Amino acid sequence: MSPSKRSQPKRIVVTGGAGFIGSNVVDHLAAGGHTVFAVDDMSRGREANLSRAVDSAGVHLEKLDVRAREFRSFVRTVAPDVVVHLAAQIDVRRAVQAPIDDADQNILGTLSVFEAARGADTQTVLIASSGGTIYGEPRKLPVGEDARSRPTTPYGISKRVLHDYASFYGAAYGLRTVLLALGNVYGPRQDPYGEAGVVAIFFGRMLRGETPVIYGDGSQVRDYVYVADVAEAFARAMDSDVAGGVNIATGKGTSVLELFKVCARTVRYKGRPSFEPARLGELQASVLDVGLAARTLGWKPKTGLAQGLKRTAAFLSE
Ligand SMILES: NC(=O)c1ccc[n+]([C@@H]2O[C@H](COP(=O)([O-])OP(=O)(O)OC[C@H]3O[C@@H](n4cnc5c(N)ncnc54)[C@H](O)[C@@H]3O)[C@@H](O)[C@H]2O)c1
């Protein structure tokens, strides 16, 4: 189903709109006929990610920090029907090193978004939460939304606490919030030079002829979901009347060693990985139960790992 067939045109602010997932969400929503305003402080975002959307779909890019008063005034002026909040500091290791900065960006940044929505009488806020970190080390797999939540890093704690703030804003001010707890997202525009995003980092190194590094023994299992499927989940959450946390992933686990092999096959890389000690706070396994998304949003991941990796490699080779 194309988004244009099911959705009345809306005014939408997408924070973090020049980033990896944000720009894919902007493209998807603009293609559905919505009026989209991307907000990004450009700390990691790139204008190139949005150039097509700005040139051909009339998307407006506003360079602002979501914590700033100017951001809240901007949202009041735009008066959006929906805010999609993706702006965040996304580096789990940096959060371990600098928890105050992480909380400032990810908790206070989101409170500023909630306050902006309240000030603009916006009905709905969609938030990128993190299925890979909010639950902590799971007792059983796949992890459902009602699993015990014991995040092991400041990043996971920040994302977890947003679920409680969202409930508060729902109860106190009638704001509908959906927190999409994403698995490990990969796909075009992910930064291959960054600290996060193992797929982009593996491909980046393989395509440059460098040796990819595996932290730990490579048996850690993650749930890799393709970014276009994630963008579709945001569109569906927007058009639904669902509220609360919903896992968005595939329900399938892939070890880092397996991932290395499929990536290497995709770009015909013949080398071997090097191994370094496991990182602090890293989980052994994370696979998410995506039954709630299927039941409430009619959403299922469409893109298999091999297919998604092929598309990602094609993008990175261009
Ligand atoms: N990539 C994943 O696998 C994954 C998994 C779970 C959750 N998430 C969440 O999805 C969201 C998007 O992540 P991404 O992978 O696209 O990362 P990204 O770094 O590409 O996107 C984040 C964007 O937010 C912008 N930004 C950061 N702080 C800002 C601020 N204070 N004000 C305005 N803009 C700001 C950055 O410039 C960047 O463009 C984040 O909330 C992240 O926590 C990502």
XYZ file of C-alpha atoms and ligand atoms in Angstrom:
362
model
C 0.000 0.000 0.000
C 1.489 3.384 -0.889
C 1.272 6.019 1.867
C -0.550 8.389 -0.514
C -3.486 5.957 -0.756
C -4.200 5.781 2.943
C -3.357 9.162 4.401
C -4.904 12.639 4.342
C -2.149 15.202 3.598
C -0.624 16.426 6.848
C 1.903 19.000 8.027
C 4.787 17.115 9.589
C 7.961 18.229 11.378
C 10.731 15.608 11.262
C 13.562 16.275 13.731
C 16.924 14.779 12.799
C 15.555 14.991 9.253
C 18.971 15.347 7.606
C 20.299 12.191 9.305
C 20.288 8.575 8.190
C 16.822 7.365 9.266
C 15.349 10.898 9.326
C 16.079 11.624 5.668
C 14.601 8.267 4.638
C 11.478 9.083 6.688
C 11.299 12.557 5.083
C 11.470 11.029 1.577
C 8.768 8.484 2.411
C 6.379 11.055 3.913
C 6.969 13.623 1.141
C 6.264 10.905 -1.461
C 2.951 10.318 0.348
C 1.898 13.911 -0.436
C 2.534 15.391 3.021
C 4.092 18.803 3.683
C 7.351 18.048 5.468
C 9.603 20.344 7.492
C 12.949 18.780 8.377
C 14.741 20.158 11.450
C 18.380 19.307 12.097
C 21.277 21.019 13.892
C 23.569 19.441 11.254
C 25.863 17.982 13.945
C 25.725 14.701 12.004
C 23.104 15.425 9.357
C 23.991 16.142 5.745
C 22.319 18.473 3.279
C 23.051 15.909 0.545
C 20.700 13.444 2.281
C 17.842 15.863 1.680
C 18.846 17.487 -1.607
C 16.338 15.522 -3.701
C 13.522 16.069 -1.195
C 14.288 19.814 -1.008
C 14.599 20.231 -4.793
C 11.735 18.092 -6.020
C 9.327 17.539 -3.125
C 9.391 21.046 -1.612
C 10.732 19.852 1.734
C 11.957 22.706 3.921
C 15.151 22.249 5.990
C 15.421 24.333 9.181
C 18.813 24.309 10.911
C 17.984 24.305 14.610
C 18.854 22.474 17.807
C 15.687 20.844 19.208
C 16.662 22.028 22.698
C 16.579 25.697 21.633
C 13.704 28.076 22.307
C 13.812 28.953 18.581
C 12.863 25.358 17.810
C 9.741 25.609 19.955
C 8.806 28.915 18.255
C 9.409 27.305 14.855
C 7.034 24.448 15.684
C 4.414 26.927 16.908
C 4.667 28.811 13.613
C 4.463 25.658 11.481
C 1.597 24.219 13.608
C 2.191 20.638 12.464
C -0.339 17.810 12.791
C 2.507 15.439 13.651
C 6.080 15.672 14.942
C 8.389 12.750 14.152
C 11.308 12.962 16.582
C 14.537 11.311 15.457
C 17.133 13.907 16.528
C 19.428 12.316 19.100
C 22.976 11.558 20.047
C 23.121 7.948 18.840
C 26.523 6.746 20.009
C 26.155 4.194 22.827
C 29.870 4.320 23.722
C 29.839 8.116 23.853
C 26.860 7.898 26.224
C 28.906 5.603 28.491
C 31.754 8.174 28.477
C 29.531 11.261 28.767
C 26.152 10.424 30.349
C 25.294 14.058 31.122
C 25.631 15.031 27.477
C 23.586 11.994 26.432
C 20.795 12.903 28.859
C 20.932 16.524 27.724
C 20.504 15.552 24.066
C 18.201 12.580 24.396
C 16.050 13.352 27.449
C 15.964 17.165 27.534
C 15.915 17.285 23.712
C 12.797 15.102 23.702
C 11.136 17.116 26.491
C 11.673 20.188 24.340
C 9.919 18.358 21.480
C 6.986 17.421 23.742
C 6.736 21.030 24.940
C 6.894 22.282 21.349
C 4.056 19.913 20.395
C 2.023 21.061 23.404
C 2.584 24.725 22.500
C 1.476 24.114 18.907
C -1.588 21.962 19.722
C -0.013 19.102 17.804
C -1.962 15.855 18.253
C 0.694 13.220 17.635
C 4.409 12.740 18.361
C 6.285 9.710 17.011
C 9.626 8.920 18.625
C 12.560 6.721 17.657
C 13.207 4.542 20.696
C 15.751 1.732 20.775
C 14.654 -1.905 20.961
C 18.308 -2.934 21.106
C 19.003 -1.068 24.359
C 15.849 -0.290 26.398
C 15.193 -3.879 27.479
C 18.730 -4.743 28.614
C 19.962 -8.352 28.392
C 16.770 -10.293 27.638
C 15.655 -13.348 29.611
C 14.104 -14.857 26.508
C 14.076 -14.093 22.812
C 12.408 -12.533 20.939
C 11.768 -9.645 23.343
C 8.205 -8.339 23.554
C 7.206 -4.793 24.496
C 6.108 -5.956 27.956
C 9.480 -7.547 28.816
C 11.268 -6.457 31.976
C 13.225 -3.323 31.157
C 16.755 -2.995 32.558
C 18.863 -0.931 30.176
C 22.610 -1.340 30.737
C 23.836 1.948 29.235
C 22.988 5.653 29.684
C 21.778 5.681 26.064
C 19.303 2.859 26.811
C 18.252 4.546 30.081
C 17.597 7.834 28.255
C 15.516 6.095 25.597
C 13.637 4.061 28.227
C 12.689 7.089 30.299
C 11.117 8.690 27.218
C 8.423 5.992 27.375
C 7.481 7.211 30.873
C 7.506 10.884 29.841
C 5.358 9.983 26.820
C 2.766 8.339 29.113
C 2.778 11.472 31.252
C 2.172 13.750 28.241
C -0.629 11.432 27.117
C -2.341 11.451 30.505
C -1.786 15.135 31.327
C -2.186 16.803 27.924
C -3.865 14.238 25.646
C -0.825 13.998 23.383
C -0.762 10.748 21.361
C 2.760 9.374 21.381
C 4.123 6.274 19.679
C 7.633 5.110 20.553
C 8.955 2.851 17.825
C 11.579 0.649 19.490
C 13.838 0.047 16.505
C 16.184 -2.883 16.005
C 19.569 -2.318 14.340
C 18.667 -0.166 11.366
C 20.813 -0.293 8.223
C 20.571 0.978 4.665
C 21.474 3.845 2.335
C 22.841 7.063 3.941
C 24.102 5.407 7.132
C 27.463 6.914 7.950
C 30.273 4.425 7.140
C 32.802 6.560 9.074
C 30.738 6.814 12.263
C 30.781 5.043 15.591
C 27.383 3.392 15.175
C 25.998 1.149 12.466
C 28.000 -2.033 12.029
C 26.723 -2.650 8.480
C 27.907 0.737 7.223
C 31.220 0.341 9.067
C 31.845 -3.175 7.666
C 30.972 -2.088 4.122
C 32.983 1.140 4.438
C 36.112 -0.781 5.443
C 35.590 -3.583 2.924
C 35.099 -1.129 0.044
C 38.222 0.809 1.093
C 40.205 -2.448 1.278
C 40.670 -2.096 5.057
C 40.200 -4.840 7.676
C 36.837 -4.736 9.513
C 37.048 -5.027 13.308
C 34.804 -7.309 15.363
C 34.508 -6.453 19.077
C 34.259 -9.639 21.182
C 34.078 -13.041 19.511
C 31.404 -12.103 16.956
C 28.729 -14.344 18.478
C 26.635 -11.324 19.572
C 23.216 -11.506 17.934
C 21.298 -8.496 16.636
C 18.056 -7.871 14.753
C 18.861 -5.972 11.529
C 16.007 -4.041 9.913
C 16.149 -2.181 6.586
C 15.636 1.587 6.731
C 12.855 1.765 4.090
C 10.819 -0.684 6.193
C 11.403 1.554 9.231
C 10.209 4.622 7.272
C 7.035 2.712 6.362
C 6.507 1.867 10.054
C 6.637 5.587 10.964
C 4.074 6.362 8.231
C 1.753 3.643 9.524
C 2.148 4.715 13.145
C 1.228 8.249 12.088
C -2.000 7.084 10.430
C -2.995 4.709 13.234
C -4.577 5.457 16.590
C -1.975 3.365 18.411
C -0.156 4.826 21.436
C 2.835 3.542 23.421
C 5.849 1.393 22.580
C 5.952 -0.818 19.465
C 8.939 -2.916 18.368
C 10.071 -2.407 14.770
C 12.562 -5.028 13.635
C 12.403 -8.439 11.918
C 12.153 -10.997 14.752
C 15.226 -12.718 13.283
C 18.652 -12.755 14.898
C 21.955 -12.564 13.009
C 25.351 -12.916 14.671
C 28.071 -10.381 13.899
C 30.132 -13.184 12.320
C 27.219 -14.148 10.046
C 26.704 -10.508 9.176
C 30.391 -10.184 8.308
C 30.084 -13.166 5.942
C 26.981 -11.870 4.126
C 28.529 -8.386 3.805
C 31.778 -9.892 2.467
C 29.858 -12.026 -0.054
C 27.840 -8.985 -1.166
C 30.920 -6.892 -2.048
C 33.248 -9.858 -2.838
C 35.616 -8.984 0.019
C 38.161 -11.755 0.515
C 39.857 -10.638 3.747
C 39.230 -11.753 7.338
C 38.084 -9.584 10.239
C 40.357 -8.613 13.127
C 39.114 -9.084 16.695
C 39.251 -6.642 19.638
C 37.890 -6.890 23.212
C 34.120 -6.603 23.685
C 32.788 -3.143 24.562
C 31.380 -2.119 27.918
C 27.614 -2.504 28.218
C 27.245 -4.465 24.993
C 24.508 -7.113 25.080
C 25.007 -10.703 23.984
C 21.707 -10.962 22.144
C 18.854 -8.774 21.016
C 16.006 -10.008 18.821
C 12.647 -8.243 18.948
C 9.138 -9.669 18.829
C 7.343 -7.735 16.075
C 3.880 -9.255 16.565
C 2.406 -6.056 18.033
C 3.449 -4.023 14.985
C 1.796 -6.612 12.710
C -1.415 -6.644 14.753
C -1.815 -2.925 15.415
C -0.092 -1.230 12.468
C -0.444 -3.965 9.836
C 3.342 -3.605 9.455
C 5.811 -6.329 8.581
C 9.385 -5.999 7.366
C 9.497 -6.493 3.591
C 13.225 -6.507 2.948
C 15.340 -9.590 3.683
C 18.901 -9.154 4.957
C 20.655 -10.237 1.728
C 18.455 -7.938 -0.371
C 18.844 -4.984 1.999
C 22.617 -5.437 2.157
C 22.794 -5.531 -1.640
C 20.927 -2.219 -1.896
C 23.103 -0.675 0.832
C 26.328 -1.793 -0.869
C 25.082 -0.427 -4.213
C 24.417 2.950 -2.573
C 27.842 3.047 -0.874
C 29.688 2.076 -4.058
C 28.113 4.962 -6.026
N 20.426 3.573 13.603
C 19.896 2.676 14.411
O 20.146 1.470 14.300
C 18.917 3.109 15.491
C 18.389 2.140 16.337
C 17.485 2.528 17.321
C 17.122 3.849 17.446
N 17.668 4.785 16.631
C 17.257 6.180 16.803
O 16.836 6.694 15.554
C 17.102 8.096 15.504
C 17.877 8.442 14.244
O 19.128 7.761 14.278
P 20.100 7.683 13.011
O 20.713 6.351 13.030
O 19.392 8.172 11.792
O 21.233 8.711 13.441
P 21.786 10.055 12.754
O 22.903 10.555 13.608
O 22.057 9.835 11.309
O 20.517 11.008 12.892
C 20.317 11.885 13.979
C 20.178 13.281 13.400
O 19.822 14.157 14.461
C 20.579 15.354 14.333
N 20.674 15.911 15.693
C 21.395 15.419 16.747
N 21.194 16.189 17.829
C 20.343 17.181 17.452
C 19.739 18.280 18.135
N 19.992 18.531 19.433
N 18.898 19.088 17.447
C 18.626 18.853 16.131
N 19.169 17.838 15.436
C 19.994 17.011 16.097
C 21.909 14.929 13.748
O 22.560 15.989 13.058
C 21.469 13.827 12.789
O 21.180 14.326 11.490
C 17.807 8.429 16.816
O 16.842 8.893 17.737
C 18.365 7.103 17.271
O 18.548 7.057 18.662
C 18.570 4.449 15.661
